[in-house]
GROMACS .gro file of C-alpha atoms in nm:
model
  313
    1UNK     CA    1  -1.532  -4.188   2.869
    2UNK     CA    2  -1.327  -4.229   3.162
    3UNK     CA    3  -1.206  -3.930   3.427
    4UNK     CA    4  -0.889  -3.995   3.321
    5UNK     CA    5  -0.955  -3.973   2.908
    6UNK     CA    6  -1.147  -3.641   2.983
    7UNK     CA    7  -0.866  -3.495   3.187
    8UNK     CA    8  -0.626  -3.574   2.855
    9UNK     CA    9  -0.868  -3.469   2.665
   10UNK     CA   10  -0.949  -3.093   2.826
   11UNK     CA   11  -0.601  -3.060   2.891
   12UNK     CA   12  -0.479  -3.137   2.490
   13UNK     CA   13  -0.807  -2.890   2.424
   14UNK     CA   14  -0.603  -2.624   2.661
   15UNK     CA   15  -0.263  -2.643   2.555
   16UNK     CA   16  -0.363  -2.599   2.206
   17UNK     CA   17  -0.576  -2.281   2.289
   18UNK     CA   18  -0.281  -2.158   2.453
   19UNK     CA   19  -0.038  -2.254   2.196
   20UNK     CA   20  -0.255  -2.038   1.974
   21UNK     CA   21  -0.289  -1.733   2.177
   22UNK     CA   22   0.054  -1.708   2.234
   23UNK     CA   23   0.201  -1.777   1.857
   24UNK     CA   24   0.474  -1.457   1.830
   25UNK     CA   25   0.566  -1.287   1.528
   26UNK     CA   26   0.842  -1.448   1.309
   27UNK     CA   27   1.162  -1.326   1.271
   28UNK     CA   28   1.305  -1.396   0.944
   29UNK     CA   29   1.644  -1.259   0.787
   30UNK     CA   30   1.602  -1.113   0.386
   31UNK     CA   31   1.744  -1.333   0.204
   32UNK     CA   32   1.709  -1.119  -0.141
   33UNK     CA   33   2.085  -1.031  -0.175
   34UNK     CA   34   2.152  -1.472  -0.230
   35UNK     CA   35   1.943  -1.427  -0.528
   36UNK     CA   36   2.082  -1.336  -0.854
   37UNK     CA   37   1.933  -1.023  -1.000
   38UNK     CA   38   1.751  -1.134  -1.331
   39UNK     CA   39   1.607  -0.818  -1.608
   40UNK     CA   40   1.272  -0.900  -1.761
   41UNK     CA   41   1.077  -0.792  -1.998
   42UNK     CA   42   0.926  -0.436  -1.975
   43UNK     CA   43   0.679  -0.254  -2.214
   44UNK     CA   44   0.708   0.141  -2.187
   45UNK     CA   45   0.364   0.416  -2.234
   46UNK     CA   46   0.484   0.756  -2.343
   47UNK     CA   47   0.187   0.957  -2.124
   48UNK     CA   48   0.038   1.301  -2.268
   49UNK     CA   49   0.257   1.558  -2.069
   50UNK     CA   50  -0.053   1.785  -2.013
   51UNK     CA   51  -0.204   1.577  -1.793
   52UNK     CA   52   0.019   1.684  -1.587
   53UNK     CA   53   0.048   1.294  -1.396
   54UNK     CA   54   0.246   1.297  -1.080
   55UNK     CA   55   0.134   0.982  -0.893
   56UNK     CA   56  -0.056   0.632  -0.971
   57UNK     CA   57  -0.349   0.623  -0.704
   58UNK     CA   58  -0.476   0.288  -0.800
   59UNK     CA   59  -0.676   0.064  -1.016
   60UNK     CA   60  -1.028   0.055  -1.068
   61UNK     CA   61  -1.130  -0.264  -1.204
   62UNK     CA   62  -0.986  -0.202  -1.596
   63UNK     CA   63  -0.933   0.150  -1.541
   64UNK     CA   64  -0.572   0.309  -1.392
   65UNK     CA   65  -0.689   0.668  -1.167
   66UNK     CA   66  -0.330   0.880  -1.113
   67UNK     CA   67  -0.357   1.232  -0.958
   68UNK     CA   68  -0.236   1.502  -1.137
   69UNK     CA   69  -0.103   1.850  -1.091
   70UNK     CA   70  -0.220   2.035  -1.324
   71UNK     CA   71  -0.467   2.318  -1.274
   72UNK     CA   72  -0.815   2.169  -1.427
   73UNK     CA   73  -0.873   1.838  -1.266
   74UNK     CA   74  -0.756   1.646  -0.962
   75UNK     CA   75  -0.761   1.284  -1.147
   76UNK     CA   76  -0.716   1.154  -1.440
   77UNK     CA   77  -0.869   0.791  -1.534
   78UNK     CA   78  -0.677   0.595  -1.800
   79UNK     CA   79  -0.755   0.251  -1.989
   80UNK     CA   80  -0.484  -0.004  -1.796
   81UNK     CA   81  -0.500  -0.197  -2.166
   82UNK     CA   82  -0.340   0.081  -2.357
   83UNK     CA   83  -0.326   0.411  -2.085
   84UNK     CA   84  -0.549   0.642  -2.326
   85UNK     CA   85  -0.728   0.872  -2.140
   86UNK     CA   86  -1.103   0.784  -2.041
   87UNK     CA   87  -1.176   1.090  -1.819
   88UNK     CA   88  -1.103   1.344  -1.579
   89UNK     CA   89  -1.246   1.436  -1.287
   90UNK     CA   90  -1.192   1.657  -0.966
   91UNK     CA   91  -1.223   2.046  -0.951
   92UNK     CA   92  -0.960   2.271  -0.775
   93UNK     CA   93  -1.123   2.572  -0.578
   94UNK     CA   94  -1.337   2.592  -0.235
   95UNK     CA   95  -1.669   2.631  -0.311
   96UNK     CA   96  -1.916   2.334  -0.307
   97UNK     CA   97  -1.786   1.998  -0.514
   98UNK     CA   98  -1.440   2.102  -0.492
   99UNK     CA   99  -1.172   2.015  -0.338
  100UNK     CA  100  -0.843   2.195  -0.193
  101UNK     CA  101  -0.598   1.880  -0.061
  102UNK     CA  102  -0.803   1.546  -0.168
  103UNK     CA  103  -0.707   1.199  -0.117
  104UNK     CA  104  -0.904   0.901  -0.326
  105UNK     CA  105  -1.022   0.641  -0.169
  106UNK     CA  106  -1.089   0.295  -0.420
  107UNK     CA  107  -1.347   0.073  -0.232
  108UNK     CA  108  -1.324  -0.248  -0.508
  109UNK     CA  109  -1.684  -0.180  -0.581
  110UNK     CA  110  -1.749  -0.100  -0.931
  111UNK     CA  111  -1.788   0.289  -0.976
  112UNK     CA  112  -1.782   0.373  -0.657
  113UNK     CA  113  -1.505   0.548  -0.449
  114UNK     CA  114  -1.467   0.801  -0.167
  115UNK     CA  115  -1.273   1.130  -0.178
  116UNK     CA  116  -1.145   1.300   0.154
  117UNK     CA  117  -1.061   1.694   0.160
  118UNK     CA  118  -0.819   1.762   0.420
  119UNK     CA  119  -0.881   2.099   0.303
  120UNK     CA  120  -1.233   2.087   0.374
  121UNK     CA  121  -1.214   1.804   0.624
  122UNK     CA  122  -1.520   1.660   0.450
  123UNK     CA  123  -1.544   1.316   0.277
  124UNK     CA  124  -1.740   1.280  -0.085
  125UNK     CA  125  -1.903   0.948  -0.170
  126UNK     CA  126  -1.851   0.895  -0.555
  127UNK     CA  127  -2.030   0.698  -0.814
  128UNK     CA  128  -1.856   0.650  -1.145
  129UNK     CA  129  -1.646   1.018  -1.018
  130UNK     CA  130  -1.933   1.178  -0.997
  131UNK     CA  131  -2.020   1.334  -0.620
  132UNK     CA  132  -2.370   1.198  -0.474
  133UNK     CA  133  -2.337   1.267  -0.135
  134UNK     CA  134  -2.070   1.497   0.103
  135UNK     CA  135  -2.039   1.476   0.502
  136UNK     CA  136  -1.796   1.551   0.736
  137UNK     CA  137  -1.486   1.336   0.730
  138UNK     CA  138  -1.503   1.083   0.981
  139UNK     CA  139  -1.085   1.164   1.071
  140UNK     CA  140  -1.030   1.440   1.355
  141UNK     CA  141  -0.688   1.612   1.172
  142UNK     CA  142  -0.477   1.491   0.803
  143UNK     CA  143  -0.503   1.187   0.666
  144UNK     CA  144  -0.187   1.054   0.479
  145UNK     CA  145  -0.134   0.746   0.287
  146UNK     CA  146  -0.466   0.620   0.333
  147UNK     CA  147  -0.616   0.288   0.198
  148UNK     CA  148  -0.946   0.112   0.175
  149UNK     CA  149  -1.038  -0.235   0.325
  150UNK     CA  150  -1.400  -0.346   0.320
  151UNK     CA  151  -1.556  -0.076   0.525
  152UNK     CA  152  -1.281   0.031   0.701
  153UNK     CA  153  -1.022   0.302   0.637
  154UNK     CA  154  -0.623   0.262   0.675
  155UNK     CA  155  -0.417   0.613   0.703
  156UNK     CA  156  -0.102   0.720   0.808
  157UNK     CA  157  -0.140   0.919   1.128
  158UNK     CA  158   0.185   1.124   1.148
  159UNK     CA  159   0.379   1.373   1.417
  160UNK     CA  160   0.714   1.468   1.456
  161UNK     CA  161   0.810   1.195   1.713
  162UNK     CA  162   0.592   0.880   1.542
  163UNK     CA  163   0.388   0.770   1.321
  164UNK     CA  164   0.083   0.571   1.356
  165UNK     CA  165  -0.075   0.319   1.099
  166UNK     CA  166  -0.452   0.373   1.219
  167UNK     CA  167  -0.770   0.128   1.109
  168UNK     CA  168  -1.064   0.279   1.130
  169UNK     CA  169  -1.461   0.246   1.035
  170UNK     CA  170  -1.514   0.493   0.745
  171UNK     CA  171  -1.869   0.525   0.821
  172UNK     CA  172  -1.845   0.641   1.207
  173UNK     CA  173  -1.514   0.691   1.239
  174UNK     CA  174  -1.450   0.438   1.564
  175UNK     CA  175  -1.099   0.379   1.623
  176UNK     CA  176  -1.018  -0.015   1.602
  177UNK     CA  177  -0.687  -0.038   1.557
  178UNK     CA  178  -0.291   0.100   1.526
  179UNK     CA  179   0.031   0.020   1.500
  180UNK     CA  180   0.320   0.247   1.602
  181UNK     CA  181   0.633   0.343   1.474
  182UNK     CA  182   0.761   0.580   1.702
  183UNK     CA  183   1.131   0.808   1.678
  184UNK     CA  184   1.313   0.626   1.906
  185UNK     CA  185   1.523   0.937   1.986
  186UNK     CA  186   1.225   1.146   1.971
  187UNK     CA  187   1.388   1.473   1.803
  188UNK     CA  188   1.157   1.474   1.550
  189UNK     CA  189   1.261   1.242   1.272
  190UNK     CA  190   0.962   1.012   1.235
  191UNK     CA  191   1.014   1.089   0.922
  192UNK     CA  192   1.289   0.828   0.904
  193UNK     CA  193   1.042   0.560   1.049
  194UNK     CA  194   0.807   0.598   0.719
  195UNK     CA  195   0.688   0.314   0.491
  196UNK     CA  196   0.484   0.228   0.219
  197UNK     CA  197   0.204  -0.064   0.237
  198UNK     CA  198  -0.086  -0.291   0.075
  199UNK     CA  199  -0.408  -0.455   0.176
  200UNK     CA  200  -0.576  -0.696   0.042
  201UNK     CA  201  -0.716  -1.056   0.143
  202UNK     CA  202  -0.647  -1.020   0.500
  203UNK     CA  203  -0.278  -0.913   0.452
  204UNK     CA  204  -0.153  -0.621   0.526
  205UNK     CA  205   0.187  -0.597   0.397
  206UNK     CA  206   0.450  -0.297   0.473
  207UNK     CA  207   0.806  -0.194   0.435
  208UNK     CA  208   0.993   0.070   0.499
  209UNK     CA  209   1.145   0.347   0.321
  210UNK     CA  210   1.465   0.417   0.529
  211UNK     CA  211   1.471   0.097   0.665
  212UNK     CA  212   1.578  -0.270   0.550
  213UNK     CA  213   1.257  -0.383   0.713
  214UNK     CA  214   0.919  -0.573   0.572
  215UNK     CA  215   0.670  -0.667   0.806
  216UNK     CA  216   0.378  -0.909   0.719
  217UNK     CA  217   0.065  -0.845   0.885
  218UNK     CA  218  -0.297  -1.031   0.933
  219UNK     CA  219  -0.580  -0.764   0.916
  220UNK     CA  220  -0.956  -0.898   1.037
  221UNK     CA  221  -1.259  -0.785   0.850
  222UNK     CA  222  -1.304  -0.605   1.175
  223UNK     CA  223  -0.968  -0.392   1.166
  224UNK     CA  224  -0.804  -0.548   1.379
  225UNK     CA  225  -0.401  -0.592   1.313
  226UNK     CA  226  -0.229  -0.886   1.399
  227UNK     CA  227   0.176  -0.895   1.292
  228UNK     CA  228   0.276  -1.257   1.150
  229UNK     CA  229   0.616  -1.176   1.006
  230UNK     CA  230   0.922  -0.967   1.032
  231UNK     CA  231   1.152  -0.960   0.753
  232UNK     CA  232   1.495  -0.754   0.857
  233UNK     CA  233   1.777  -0.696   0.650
  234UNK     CA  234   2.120  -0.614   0.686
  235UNK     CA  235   2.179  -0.267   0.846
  236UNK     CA  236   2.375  -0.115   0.519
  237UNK     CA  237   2.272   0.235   0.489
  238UNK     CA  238   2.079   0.265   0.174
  239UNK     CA  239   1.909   0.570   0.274
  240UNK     CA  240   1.621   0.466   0.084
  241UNK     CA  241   1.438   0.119   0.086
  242UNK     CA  242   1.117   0.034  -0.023
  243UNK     CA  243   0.893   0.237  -0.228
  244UNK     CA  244   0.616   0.072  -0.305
  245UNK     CA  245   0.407  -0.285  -0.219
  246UNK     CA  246   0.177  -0.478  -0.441
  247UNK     CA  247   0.010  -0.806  -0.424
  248UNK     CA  248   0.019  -1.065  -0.649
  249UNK     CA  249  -0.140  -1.417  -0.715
  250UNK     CA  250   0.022  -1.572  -0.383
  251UNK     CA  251   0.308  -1.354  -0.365
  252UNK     CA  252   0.410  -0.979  -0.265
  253UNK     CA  253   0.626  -0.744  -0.480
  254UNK     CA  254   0.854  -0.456  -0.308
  255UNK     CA  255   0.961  -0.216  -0.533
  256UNK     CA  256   1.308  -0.119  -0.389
  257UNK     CA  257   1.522   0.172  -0.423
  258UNK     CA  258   1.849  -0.034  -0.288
  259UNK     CA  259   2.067   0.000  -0.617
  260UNK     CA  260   1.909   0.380  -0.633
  261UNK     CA  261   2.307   0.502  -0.637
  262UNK     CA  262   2.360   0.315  -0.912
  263UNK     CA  263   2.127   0.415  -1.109
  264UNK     CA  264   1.849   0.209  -1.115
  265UNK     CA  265   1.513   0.058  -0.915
  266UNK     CA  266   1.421  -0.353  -0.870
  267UNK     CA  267   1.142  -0.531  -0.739
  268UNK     CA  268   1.192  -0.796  -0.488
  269UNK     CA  269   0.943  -1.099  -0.449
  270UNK     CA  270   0.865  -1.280  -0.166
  271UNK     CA  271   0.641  -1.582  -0.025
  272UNK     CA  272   0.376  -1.493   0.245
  273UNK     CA  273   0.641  -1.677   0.483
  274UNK     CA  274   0.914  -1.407   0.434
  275UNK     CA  275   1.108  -1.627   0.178
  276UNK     CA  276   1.280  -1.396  -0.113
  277UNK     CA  277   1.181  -1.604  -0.444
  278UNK     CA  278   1.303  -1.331  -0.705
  279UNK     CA  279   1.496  -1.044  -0.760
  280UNK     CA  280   1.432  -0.814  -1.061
  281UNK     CA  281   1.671  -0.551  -1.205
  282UNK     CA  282   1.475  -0.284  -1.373
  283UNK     CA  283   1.675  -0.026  -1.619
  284UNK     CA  284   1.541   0.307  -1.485
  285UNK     CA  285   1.412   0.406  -1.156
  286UNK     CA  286   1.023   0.399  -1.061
  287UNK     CA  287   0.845   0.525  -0.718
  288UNK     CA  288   0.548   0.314  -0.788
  289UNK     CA  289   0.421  -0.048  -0.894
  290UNK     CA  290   0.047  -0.167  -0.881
  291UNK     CA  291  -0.087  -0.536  -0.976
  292UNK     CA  292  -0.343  -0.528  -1.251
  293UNK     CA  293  -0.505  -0.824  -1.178
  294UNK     CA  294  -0.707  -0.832  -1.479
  295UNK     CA  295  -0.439  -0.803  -1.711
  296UNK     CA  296  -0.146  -1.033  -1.481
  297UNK     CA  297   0.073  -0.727  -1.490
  298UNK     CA  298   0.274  -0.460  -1.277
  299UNK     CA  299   0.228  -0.124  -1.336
  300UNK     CA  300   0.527   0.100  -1.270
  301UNK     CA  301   0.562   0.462  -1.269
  302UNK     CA  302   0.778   0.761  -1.134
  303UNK     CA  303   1.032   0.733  -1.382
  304UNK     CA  304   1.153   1.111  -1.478
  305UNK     CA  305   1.097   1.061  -1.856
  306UNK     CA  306   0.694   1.033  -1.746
  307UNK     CA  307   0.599   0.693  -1.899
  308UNK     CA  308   0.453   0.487  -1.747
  309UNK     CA  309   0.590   0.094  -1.753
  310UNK     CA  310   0.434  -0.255  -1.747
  311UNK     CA  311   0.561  -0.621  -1.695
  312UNK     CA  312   0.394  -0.923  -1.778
  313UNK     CA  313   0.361  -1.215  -1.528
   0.00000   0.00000   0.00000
């Protein structure tokens, strides 16, 4: 090879490296308002009232866990193919094995989950909801709105001026990484800065609740965030936003609060690229949606009646 191929040839090797290192965020515009809302399908679940369910946590391979607030058990575990109740688990009080403020953890390995106490400021390793083991929680303060990825834990670290999204190892506790949304006229309203996310696959996918704003994000199996799109909306003031994220085969569902006013909830869909794809009116307002991968179905709850709501995909 000549001097002068080689020089080409290191200096097409360099420019590419660079090229990569510096590829930005991209800035798209929603385009969900262009597309014509459509109503689907939706199958409702009249849920036992003394359960007392207040929130969907997640899904555990074919089982739905919600928390409750009741005054026996923490969690209740439903069947996600007809939402009869399979068991209960989670004991209110302060002495050993119970908890005062817990927060479930759902690691995608069969049985087994994590509970942290920001009562007790202790974590629980569980196997099919039973406790086997208790240390001390590897988060110095609250967690909020916390998530599991591999080994690492994703929480909302909040104050009154920001919030911080925080990865972290779940087994030490190391700090990898964050990403800040701060009050930008710091009197206390980070409150207006929150949001409401989903991991899985190396996507980390947010949006916010008082904000016309979705942001796509790569996540490493290392923690490490790295933003790849930016999805703004107009600057109407909603008051609320988004509610709730969920992944689906290839594509990501918002569950937006939008049309709240009027009366009802919708979930938007969009490509991994930003692109709005589909715009669904629902009839009654939810605060949550899951993907039940198993079955190819959302989950939605929230509504006041109690039920519980699915669509098929």
């Amino acid at each position: 090879m000549t001097n002068t191929k080689l020089y080409l040839l290191i200096l097409f090797v360099v420019c590419l490296f660079s090229a990569c290192k510096d590829e930005k965020c991209k800035d798209v515009n929603n385009n969900i308002t262009d597309i014509k809302e459509e109503t689907i399908k939706v199958t409702k679940y009249d849920i036992n009232p003394e359960w007392g369910i207040e929130e969907v946590v997640g899904i555990n391979g074919d089982q739905l866990v919600c928390q409750s607030n009741n005054a026996d058990k923490f969690y209740y575990v439903l069947s996600t193919k007809d939402f009869t109740l399979q068991e209960s688990f989670g004991v209110k009080g302060n002495a050993a094995n119970e908890w005062i403020m817990p927060h479930l953890l759902l690691t995608g390995e069969k049985g087994k989950c994590y509970v942290i106490d920001n009562g007790t400021r202790k974590i629980h390793t569980l196997v099919n909801y039973k406790i086997t083991t208790q240390n001390d929680s590897p988060v110095n303060g609250l967690i909020n709105g916390e998530k599991m990825y591999k080994h690492l834990l994703c929480y909302e670290d909040m104050s009154p001026n920001e919030i911080i999204l925080r990865t972290i190892d779940i087994n030490t506790g190391a700090k990898i990484d964050s990403l800040v949304f701060a009050d930008p006229t710091k009197q206390g309203m980070s409150y207006k800065e929150d949001f409401a996310y989903c991991i899985k696959d190396g996507k980390l996918v947010l949006g916010q609740i008082h904000k016309n704003n979705i942001k796509i994000l790569d996540i490493s199996d290392d923690g490490k965030l790295k933003p790849r799109c930016n999805i703004q909306g107009s600057t109407e003031d909603k008051a609320v936003y988004y509610t709730g994220v969920a992944f689906g085969k290839g594509t990501i569902y918002m569950l937006s609060q939008r049309h709240r006013k009027e009366g009802y909830s919708s979930i938007e869909e969009y490509d991994f690229d930003g692109k709005a794809v589909r715009n669904i009116k629902l009839d009654f307002k939810a605060s949550k949606i899951m993907f039940d991968e198993n079955n190819n179905m959302l989950i939605l709850s929230g509504s006041k009646d109690g039920a519980l709501r699915t669509i098929k995909l």
